[in-house]
PDB file of C-alpha atoms in Angstrom:
ATOM      1  CA  MET A   1     100.248  90.184 154.434  1.00 59.00           C
ATOM      2  CA  PHE A   2     100.999  86.864 153.179  1.00 55.00           C
ATOM      3  CA  ALA A   3     104.147  87.020 155.336  1.00 63.00           C
ATOM      4  CA  ARG A   4     101.953  87.947 158.298  1.00 70.00           C
ATOM      5  CA  TRP A   5      99.498  85.098 157.838  1.00 73.00           C
ATOM      6  CA  ASP A   6     102.500  82.578 157.549  1.00 77.00           C
ATOM      7  CA  ARG A   7     103.827  83.934 160.856  1.00 80.00           C
ATOM      8  CA  MET A   8     100.248  83.666 162.549  1.00 85.00           C
ATOM      9  CA  ALA A   9      99.887  80.052 161.172  1.00 88.00           C
ATOM     10  CA  LYS A  10     103.168  78.925 162.578  1.00 89.00           C
ATOM     11  CA  GLN A  11     102.578  80.479 165.864  1.00 91.00           C
ATOM     12  CA  PHE A  12      99.003  78.669 165.999  1.00 93.00           C
ATOM     13  CA  THR A  13     100.795  75.515 165.036  1.00 94.00           C
ATOM     14  CA  ARG A  14     103.522  75.782 167.730  1.00 94.00           C
ATOM     15  CA  ILE A  15     100.805  76.620 170.258  1.00 95.00           C
ATOM     16  CA  GLY A  16      98.676  73.801 169.429  1.00 95.00           C
ATOM     17  CA  LYS A  17     101.702  71.420 169.902  1.00 96.00           C
ATOM     18  CA  GLU A  18     102.559  72.890 173.120  1.00 95.00           C
ATOM     19  CA  ILE A  19      99.040  72.478 174.257  1.00 96.00           C
ATOM     20  CA  ALA A  20      99.138  68.637 173.092  1.00 95.00           C
ATOM     21  CA  ILE A  21     102.362  68.227 175.095  1.00 95.00           C
ATOM     22  CA  ALA A  22     100.750  69.997 178.103  1.00 95.00           C
ATOM     23  CA  VAL A  23      97.600  67.771 178.105  1.00 95.00           C
ATOM     24  CA  LYS A  24      99.795  64.605 177.801  1.00 93.00           C
ATOM     25  CA  GLN A  25     101.771  65.810 180.961  1.00 92.00           C
ATOM     26  CA  GLY A  26      99.145  67.176 183.085  1.00 94.00           C
ATOM     27  CA  GLY A  27      95.476  66.480 181.723  1.00 95.00           C
ATOM     28  CA  PRO A  28      93.053  68.921 180.113  1.00 94.00           C
ATOM     29  CA  ASP A  29      92.064  70.606 183.483  1.00 94.00           C
ATOM     30  CA  PRO A  30      93.973  74.212 183.439  1.00 90.00           C
ATOM     31  CA  ASP A  31      93.148  74.675 187.326  1.00 89.00           C
ATOM     32  CA  ASN A  32      95.472  71.710 187.833  1.00 91.00           C
ATOM     33  CA  ASN A  33      97.978  72.120 185.038  1.00 91.00           C
ATOM     34  CA  PRO A  34     100.393  75.199 184.867  1.00 86.00           C
ATOM     35  CA  ALA A  35     101.806  74.376 181.634  1.00 89.00           C
ATOM     36  CA  LEU A  36      98.412  74.340 179.976  1.00 92.00           C
ATOM     37  CA  ARG A  37      97.498  77.839 181.492  1.00 88.00           C
ATOM     38  CA  ARG A  38     100.852  78.977 180.340  1.00 88.00           C
ATOM     39  CA  CYS A  39      99.747  77.890 176.819  1.00 92.00           C
ATOM     40  CA  PHE A  40      96.376  79.595 177.169  1.00 92.00           C
ATOM     41  CA  ALA A  41      98.125  82.953 177.990  1.00 86.00           C
ATOM     42  CA  ASN A  42     100.522  82.410 175.044  1.00 90.00           C
ATOM     43  CA  ALA A  43      97.562  81.745 172.807  1.00 93.00           C
ATOM     44  CA  LYS A  44      95.641  84.878 173.861  1.00 87.00           C
ATOM     45  CA  GLY A  45      98.754  86.867 173.305  1.00 84.00           C
ATOM     46  CA  VAL A  46      99.045  85.892 169.295  1.00 87.00           C
ATOM     47  CA  ASN A  47      95.195  86.168 169.105  1.00 90.00           C
ATOM     48  CA  MET A  48      94.715  82.490 168.651  1.00 94.00           C
ATOM     49  CA  PRO A  49      90.773  81.791 168.456  1.00 93.00           C
ATOM     50  CA  LYS A  50      89.185  80.053 171.453  1.00 94.00           C
ATOM     51  CA  ASP A  51      87.897  77.400 169.164  1.00 94.00           C
ATOM     52  CA  ARG A  52      91.421  76.646 167.727  1.00 94.00           C
ATOM     53  CA  VAL A  53      92.736  76.316 171.335  1.00 95.00           C
ATOM     54  CA  GLU A  54      89.697  74.076 172.108  1.00 95.00           C
ATOM     55  CA  ALA A  55      90.287  71.856 169.054  1.00 95.00           C
ATOM     56  CA  ALA A  56      93.757  71.490 169.905  1.00 94.00           C
ATOM     57  CA  ILE A  57      92.579  70.109 173.503  1.00 95.00           C
ATOM     58  CA  LYS A  58      90.156  67.637 171.994  1.00 94.00           C
ATOM     59  CA  ARG A  59      92.835  66.306 169.425  1.00 93.00           C
ATOM     60  CA  ALA A  60      95.126  65.906 172.392  1.00 93.00           C
ATOM     61  CA  MET A  61      92.701  63.729 174.220  1.00 92.00           C
ATOM     62  CA  GLY A  62      91.421  62.121 170.960  1.00 90.00           C
ATOM     63  CA  LYS A  63      92.307  58.497 170.255  1.00 83.00           C
ATOM     64  CA  ASP A  64      93.973  59.514 167.126  1.00 81.00           C
ATOM     65  CA  LYS A  65      96.181  62.112 168.940  1.00 86.00           C
ATOM     66  CA  THR A  66      99.696  62.543 167.689  1.00 89.00           C
ATOM     67  CA  ASP A  67     102.348  61.952 170.276  1.00 92.00           C
ATOM     68  CA  TYR A  68     104.826  64.640 170.115  1.00 94.00           C
ATOM     69  CA  GLU A  69     108.385  64.293 171.441  1.00 94.00           C
ATOM     70  CA  GLU A  70     110.594  67.367 172.447  1.00 96.00           C
ATOM     71  CA  VAL A  71     113.841  67.222 171.064  1.00 97.00           C
ATOM     72  CA  VAL A  72     116.617  70.024 171.243  1.00 98.00           C
ATOM     73  CA  TYR A  73     119.314  70.288 168.591  1.00 98.00           C
ATOM     74  CA  GLU A  74     122.362  72.168 168.808  1.00 98.00           C
ATOM     75  CA  GLY A  75     124.861  73.522 165.961  1.00 98.00           C
ATOM     76  CA  TYR A  76     126.811  76.560 164.601  1.00 98.00           C
ATOM     77  CA  ALA A  77     125.380  78.710 161.965  1.00 98.00           C
ATOM     78  CA  PRO A  78     128.137  80.400 159.812  1.00 98.00           C
ATOM     79  CA  HIS A  79     131.125  82.484 161.299  1.00 97.00           C
ATOM     80  CA  GLY A  80     130.737  80.419 164.621  1.00 97.00           C
ATOM     81  CA  VAL A  81     127.335  81.796 165.865  1.00 98.00           C
ATOM     82  CA  ALA A  82     126.066  79.335 168.246  1.00 98.00           C
ATOM     83  CA  VAL A  83     122.312  77.950 167.626  1.00 98.00           C
ATOM     84  CA  MET A  84     119.750  76.060 169.545  1.00 98.00           C
ATOM     85  CA  VAL A  85     116.939  74.375 167.976  1.00 98.00           C
ATOM     86  CA  GLU A  86     113.796  73.188 169.962  1.00 98.00           C
ATOM     87  CA  THR A  87     111.382  70.844 168.186  1.00 98.00           C
ATOM     88  CA  ALA A  88     108.233  68.825 168.748  1.00 97.00           C
ATOM     89  CA  THR A  89     108.138  66.102 166.642  1.00 97.00           C
ATOM     90  CA  ASP A  90     106.145  62.669 166.012  1.00 95.00           C
ATOM     91  CA  ASN A  91     109.174  61.479 164.008  1.00 97.00           C
ATOM     92  CA  PRO A  92     112.864  62.587 165.214  1.00 97.00           C
ATOM     93  CA  THR A  93     114.306  60.626 162.337  1.00 97.00           C
ATOM     94  CA  ARG A  94     112.931  62.897 159.849  1.00 98.00           C
ATOM     95  CA  THR A  95     113.406  65.998 162.143  1.00 98.00           C
ATOM     96  CA  VAL A  96     116.962  65.674 162.710  1.00 98.00           C
ATOM     97  CA  ALA A  97     117.647  64.815 158.998  1.00 98.00           C
ATOM     98  CA  ASN A  98     115.714  68.154 158.104  1.00 98.00           C
ATOM     99  CA  VAL A  99     117.539  70.054 160.856  1.00 98.00           C
ATOM    100  CA  ARG A 100     120.873  68.992 159.571  1.00 98.00           C
ATOM    101  CA  MET A 101     119.840  69.517 155.916  1.00 98.00           C
ATOM    102  CA  HIS A 102     119.107  73.249 156.944  1.00 98.00           C
ATOM    103  CA  PHE A 103     122.324  73.642 158.703  1.00 98.00           C
ATOM    104  CA  ASN A 104     124.291  72.216 155.636  1.00 98.00           C
ATOM    105  CA  LYS A 105     122.409  74.064 152.986  1.00 98.00           C
ATOM    106  CA  GLU A 106     123.226  77.467 154.794  1.00 98.00           C
ATOM    107  CA  GLY A 107     126.925  76.985 155.528  1.00 97.00           C
ATOM    108  CA  GLY A 108     126.337  75.816 159.046  1.00 98.00           C
ATOM    109  CA  SER A 109     127.067  72.520 160.949  1.00 98.00           C
ATOM    110  CA  LEU A 110     124.650  70.437 163.222  1.00 98.00           C
ATOM    111  CA  GLY A 111     126.860  69.532 166.265  1.00 97.00           C
ATOM    112  CA  THR A 112     126.624  67.213 169.212  1.00 96.00           C
ATOM    113  CA  SER A 113     124.456  67.259 172.406  1.00 95.00           C
ATOM    114  CA  GLY A 114     126.228  69.727 174.641  1.00 96.00           C
ATOM    115  CA  SER A 115     128.196  71.427 172.083  1.00 97.00           C
ATOM    116  CA  VAL A 116     126.832  75.043 172.478  1.00 98.00           C
ATOM    117  CA  ALA A 117     124.048  74.604 175.313  1.00 97.00           C
ATOM    118  CA  PHE A 118     126.878  75.826 177.844  1.00 97.00           C
ATOM    119  CA  LEU A 119     126.555  79.290 176.129  1.00 98.00           C
ATOM    120  CA  PHE A 120     122.920  79.874 176.928  1.00 98.00           C
ATOM    121  CA  ASN A 121     120.970  80.217 180.401  1.00 96.00           C
ATOM    122  CA  ARG A 122     117.321  78.514 180.041  1.00 96.00           C
ATOM    123  CA  MET A 123     115.256  81.440 181.756  1.00 97.00           C
ATOM    124  CA  GLY A 124     111.547  81.927 182.026  1.00 95.00           C
ATOM    125  CA  VAL A 125     110.415  85.255 180.215  1.00 96.00           C
ATOM    126  CA  PHE A 126     107.277  86.806 181.034  1.00 96.00           C
ATOM    127  CA  LYS A 127     105.833  89.619 179.041  1.00 95.00           C
ATOM    128  CA  ILE A 128     102.996  91.771 180.796  1.00 95.00           C
ATOM    129  CA  LYS A 129     101.142  95.069 179.874  1.00 93.00           C
ATOM    130  CA  ASN A 130     102.672  98.089 181.447  1.00 93.00           C
ATOM    131  CA  GLU A 131      99.535  99.476 182.602  1.00 87.00           C
ATOM    132  CA  GLY A 132     100.434 102.026 185.240  1.00 85.00           C
ATOM    133  CA  GLN A 133     103.113  99.544 186.702  1.00 87.00           C
ATOM    134  CA  ASN A 134     105.862 101.153 188.896  1.00 90.00           C
ATOM    135  CA  LEU A 135     108.852  99.132 187.738  1.00 92.00           C
ATOM    136  CA  GLU A 136     110.789  99.697 190.857  1.00 93.00           C
ATOM    137  CA  GLU A 137     107.773  98.642 193.012  1.00 94.00           C
ATOM    138  CA  LEU A 138     107.155  95.507 190.793  1.00 94.00           C
ATOM    139  CA  GLU A 139     110.788  94.706 190.921  1.00 95.00           C
ATOM    140  CA  LEU A 140     110.569  94.441 194.921  1.00 96.00           C
ATOM    141  CA  GLU A 141     107.367  92.479 194.949  1.00 95.00           C
ATOM    142  CA  LEU A 142     108.588  90.007 192.386  1.00 97.00           C
ATOM    143  CA  ILE A 143     112.065  89.389 193.661  1.00 96.00           C
ATOM    144  CA  ASP A 144     110.733  86.707 196.252  1.00 95.00           C
ATOM    145  CA  ALA A 145     109.183  84.777 193.166  1.00 95.00           C
ATOM    146  CA  GLY A 146     112.531  84.716 191.773  1.00 96.00           C
ATOM    147  CA  LEU A 147     112.625  87.831 189.551  1.00 97.00           C
ATOM    148  CA  GLU A 148     116.309  88.151 187.869  1.00 96.00           C
ATOM    149  CA  GLU A 149     115.889  90.849 185.341  1.00 96.00           C
ATOM    150  CA  ILE A 150     113.130  93.337 184.917  1.00 96.00           C
ATOM    151  CA  GLY A 151     112.966  95.729 181.621  1.00 95.00           C
ATOM    152  CA  GLU A 152     110.862  96.951 178.762  1.00 94.00           C
ATOM    153  CA  ASP A 153     110.617  95.891 175.188  1.00 94.00           C
ATOM    154  CA  SER A 154     110.134  98.170 171.952  1.00 93.00           C
ATOM    155  CA  GLU A 155     106.482  98.315 172.362  1.00 93.00           C
ATOM    156  CA  GLY A 156     106.470  99.177 176.112  1.00 93.00           C
ATOM    157  CA  ASN A 157     105.649  96.113 177.675  1.00 95.00           C
ATOM    158  CA  ILE A 158     107.236  94.859 180.775  1.00 97.00           C
ATOM    159  CA  ILE A 159     109.729  91.695 180.611  1.00 97.00           C
ATOM    160  CA  LEU A 160     110.417  89.713 183.608  1.00 97.00           C
ATOM    161  CA  ARG A 161     113.077  86.989 183.524  1.00 97.00           C
ATOM    162  CA  THR A 162     113.510  84.307 186.270  1.00 97.00           C
ATOM    163  CA  PRO A 163     115.571  81.300 186.499  1.00 96.00           C
ATOM    164  CA  PHE A 164     114.369  78.327 184.743  1.00 92.00           C
ATOM    165  CA  THR A 165     113.779  76.725 188.214  1.00 93.00           C
ATOM    166  CA  GLU A 166     111.703  79.859 189.442  1.00 94.00           C
ATOM    167  CA  PHE A 167     109.182  79.878 186.258  1.00 92.00           C
ATOM    168  CA  GLY A 168     106.393  78.180 188.278  1.00 89.00           C
ATOM    169  CA  ASN A 169     106.829  80.602 191.235  1.00 93.00           C
ATOM    170  CA  MET A 170     106.920  83.518 189.113  1.00 95.00           C
ATOM    171  CA  ALA A 171     103.696  82.209 187.180  1.00 91.00           C
ATOM    172  CA  LYS A 172     102.053  81.791 190.474  1.00 91.00           C
ATOM    173  CA  ALA A 173     102.813  85.189 191.788  1.00 94.00           C
ATOM    174  CA  LEU A 174     101.680  86.884 188.599  1.00 94.00           C
ATOM    175  CA  GLU A 175      98.137  85.152 189.051  1.00 89.00           C
ATOM    176  CA  GLU A 176      97.991  86.139 192.753  1.00 93.00           C
ATOM    177  CA  LYS A 177      98.533  89.744 191.659  1.00 93.00           C
ATOM    178  CA  GLY A 178      96.032  89.436 189.274  1.00 91.00           C
ATOM    179  CA  ILE A 179      98.457  89.865 186.483  1.00 92.00           C
ATOM    180  CA  THR A 180      97.520  87.850 183.114  1.00 88.00           C
ATOM    181  CA  PRO A 181     100.899  87.729 180.920  1.00 91.00           C
ATOM    182  CA  LEU A 182     100.611  88.490 177.501  1.00 90.00           C
ATOM    183  CA  SER A 183     103.193  85.510 176.835  1.00 92.00           C
ATOM    184  CA  ALA A 184     105.283  83.173 179.370  1.00 93.00           C
ATOM    185  CA  GLU A 185     107.941  81.281 177.880  1.00 92.00           C
ATOM    186  CA  LEU A 186     111.057  79.311 178.518  1.00 93.00           C
ATOM    187  CA  GLN A 187     113.543  80.959 176.564  1.00 96.00           C
ATOM    188  CA  ARG A 188     117.624  80.200 176.082  1.00 97.00           C
ATOM    189  CA  ILE A 189     119.502  83.330 176.704  1.00 96.00           C
ATOM    190  CA  PRO A 190     122.873  83.715 175.454  1.00 97.00           C
ATOM    191  CA  THR A 191     125.658  84.319 178.057  1.00 96.00           C
ATOM    192  CA  THR A 192     128.014  85.815 175.352  1.00 96.00           C
ATOM    193  CA  THR A 193     127.141  87.237 171.870  1.00 97.00           C
ATOM    194  CA  THR A 194     129.083  87.325 168.493  1.00 97.00           C
ATOM    195  CA  GLU A 195     129.088  90.438 166.495  1.00 97.00           C
ATOM    196  CA  LEU A 196     129.278  90.344 162.675  1.00 98.00           C
ATOM    197  CA  ASN A 197     129.192  92.814 159.993  1.00 97.00           C
ATOM    198  CA  GLU A 198     125.848  93.201 157.674  1.00 97.00           C
ATOM    199  CA  GLU A 199     126.765  90.606 155.138  1.00 97.00           C
ATOM    200  CA  GLN A 200     127.643  88.088 157.522  1.00 98.00           C
ATOM    201  CA  ALA A 201     124.761  88.561 159.737  1.00 98.00           C
ATOM    202  CA  LYS A 202     122.443  88.096 156.753  1.00 97.00           C
ATOM    203  CA  GLU A 203     124.113  84.588 156.329  1.00 98.00           C
ATOM    204  CA  VAL A 204     123.077  83.829 159.813  1.00 98.00           C
ATOM    205  CA  LEU A 205     119.759  85.108 159.478  1.00 97.00           C
ATOM    206  CA  GLU A 206     118.986  83.087 156.476  1.00 97.00           C
ATOM    207  CA  LEU A 207     119.682  80.107 158.559  1.00 98.00           C
ATOM    208  CA  ILE A 208     117.749  81.044 161.459  1.00 97.00           C
ATOM    209  CA  ASP A 209     114.790  81.870 159.149  1.00 95.00           C
ATOM    210  CA  ARG A 210     115.222  78.667 157.302  1.00 96.00           C
ATOM    211  CA  LEU A 211     114.953  76.555 160.568  1.00 97.00           C
ATOM    212  CA  GLU A 212     112.221  78.613 161.760  1.00 95.00           C
ATOM    213  CA  GLN A 213     110.188  77.594 158.578  1.00 93.00           C
ATOM    214  CA  ASP A 214     110.386  73.937 159.508  1.00 95.00           C
ATOM    215  CA  ASP A 215     107.142  72.345 160.697  1.00 94.00           C
ATOM    216  CA  ASP A 216     108.654  70.653 163.406  1.00 96.00           C
ATOM    217  CA  VAL A 217     110.623  73.613 164.789  1.00 97.00           C
ATOM    218  CA  GLN A 218     109.189  75.189 167.647  1.00 96.00           C
ATOM    219  CA  GLN A 219     111.766  77.821 168.622  1.00 96.00           C
ATOM    220  CA  VAL A 220     115.291  78.864 167.410  1.00 98.00           C
ATOM    221  CA  PHE A 221     117.870  80.610 169.903  1.00 98.00           C
ATOM    222  CA  HIS A 222     121.143  81.927 168.878  1.00 98.00           C
ATOM    223  CA  ASN A 223     123.882  84.289 170.020  1.00 98.00           C
ATOM    224  CA  LEU A 224     124.272  86.603 167.184  1.00 98.00           C
ATOM    225  CA  ARG A 225     124.114  90.111 168.788  1.00 94.00           C
TER     226      ARG A 225
END
């Protein structure tokens, strides 16, 4: 139960920072701010209370608001697994020191910019409910909006993937169809994966877990199969 609460608190914090960044870049009106609408969808997807969302918007507009900077770090986990760490921080000096410490303590190494980014494609990933949807028909309808891949997750939800540049087009197309995504995120999808034995994979996952627990870290991506 406590682990679930920790995950929920982490999700709320992550989305709160995303809201702050979205408001700073495009204002507090979701009708004129697609990034903020995406935040609302993601907040709903993790059952973030409406008052928490509204409080995050107010904080982002207040005089004492925290200015978050988005910084991406790259490195290697044990056994050569590529790792990308997306952060939102008000103190990059603190964040890079912490991220380097996490890599070092778990047998990995922090790399330079561009050291592993070429191993990932940045894509828009939308999760929608499968409420009587015909996947073939939906695929045909969304190709013009930039759909590149369509499939289902383990819970039966439909997963749509688009190139990074088509994210806005897909969001608009779903909106026009009256479909509200359970989540809409920009993710880094590995182009190649690394397969390890159970013991080696456990070492990698310990680093991933350690990074994800850091307050400044928003998302962690890797190419472990």
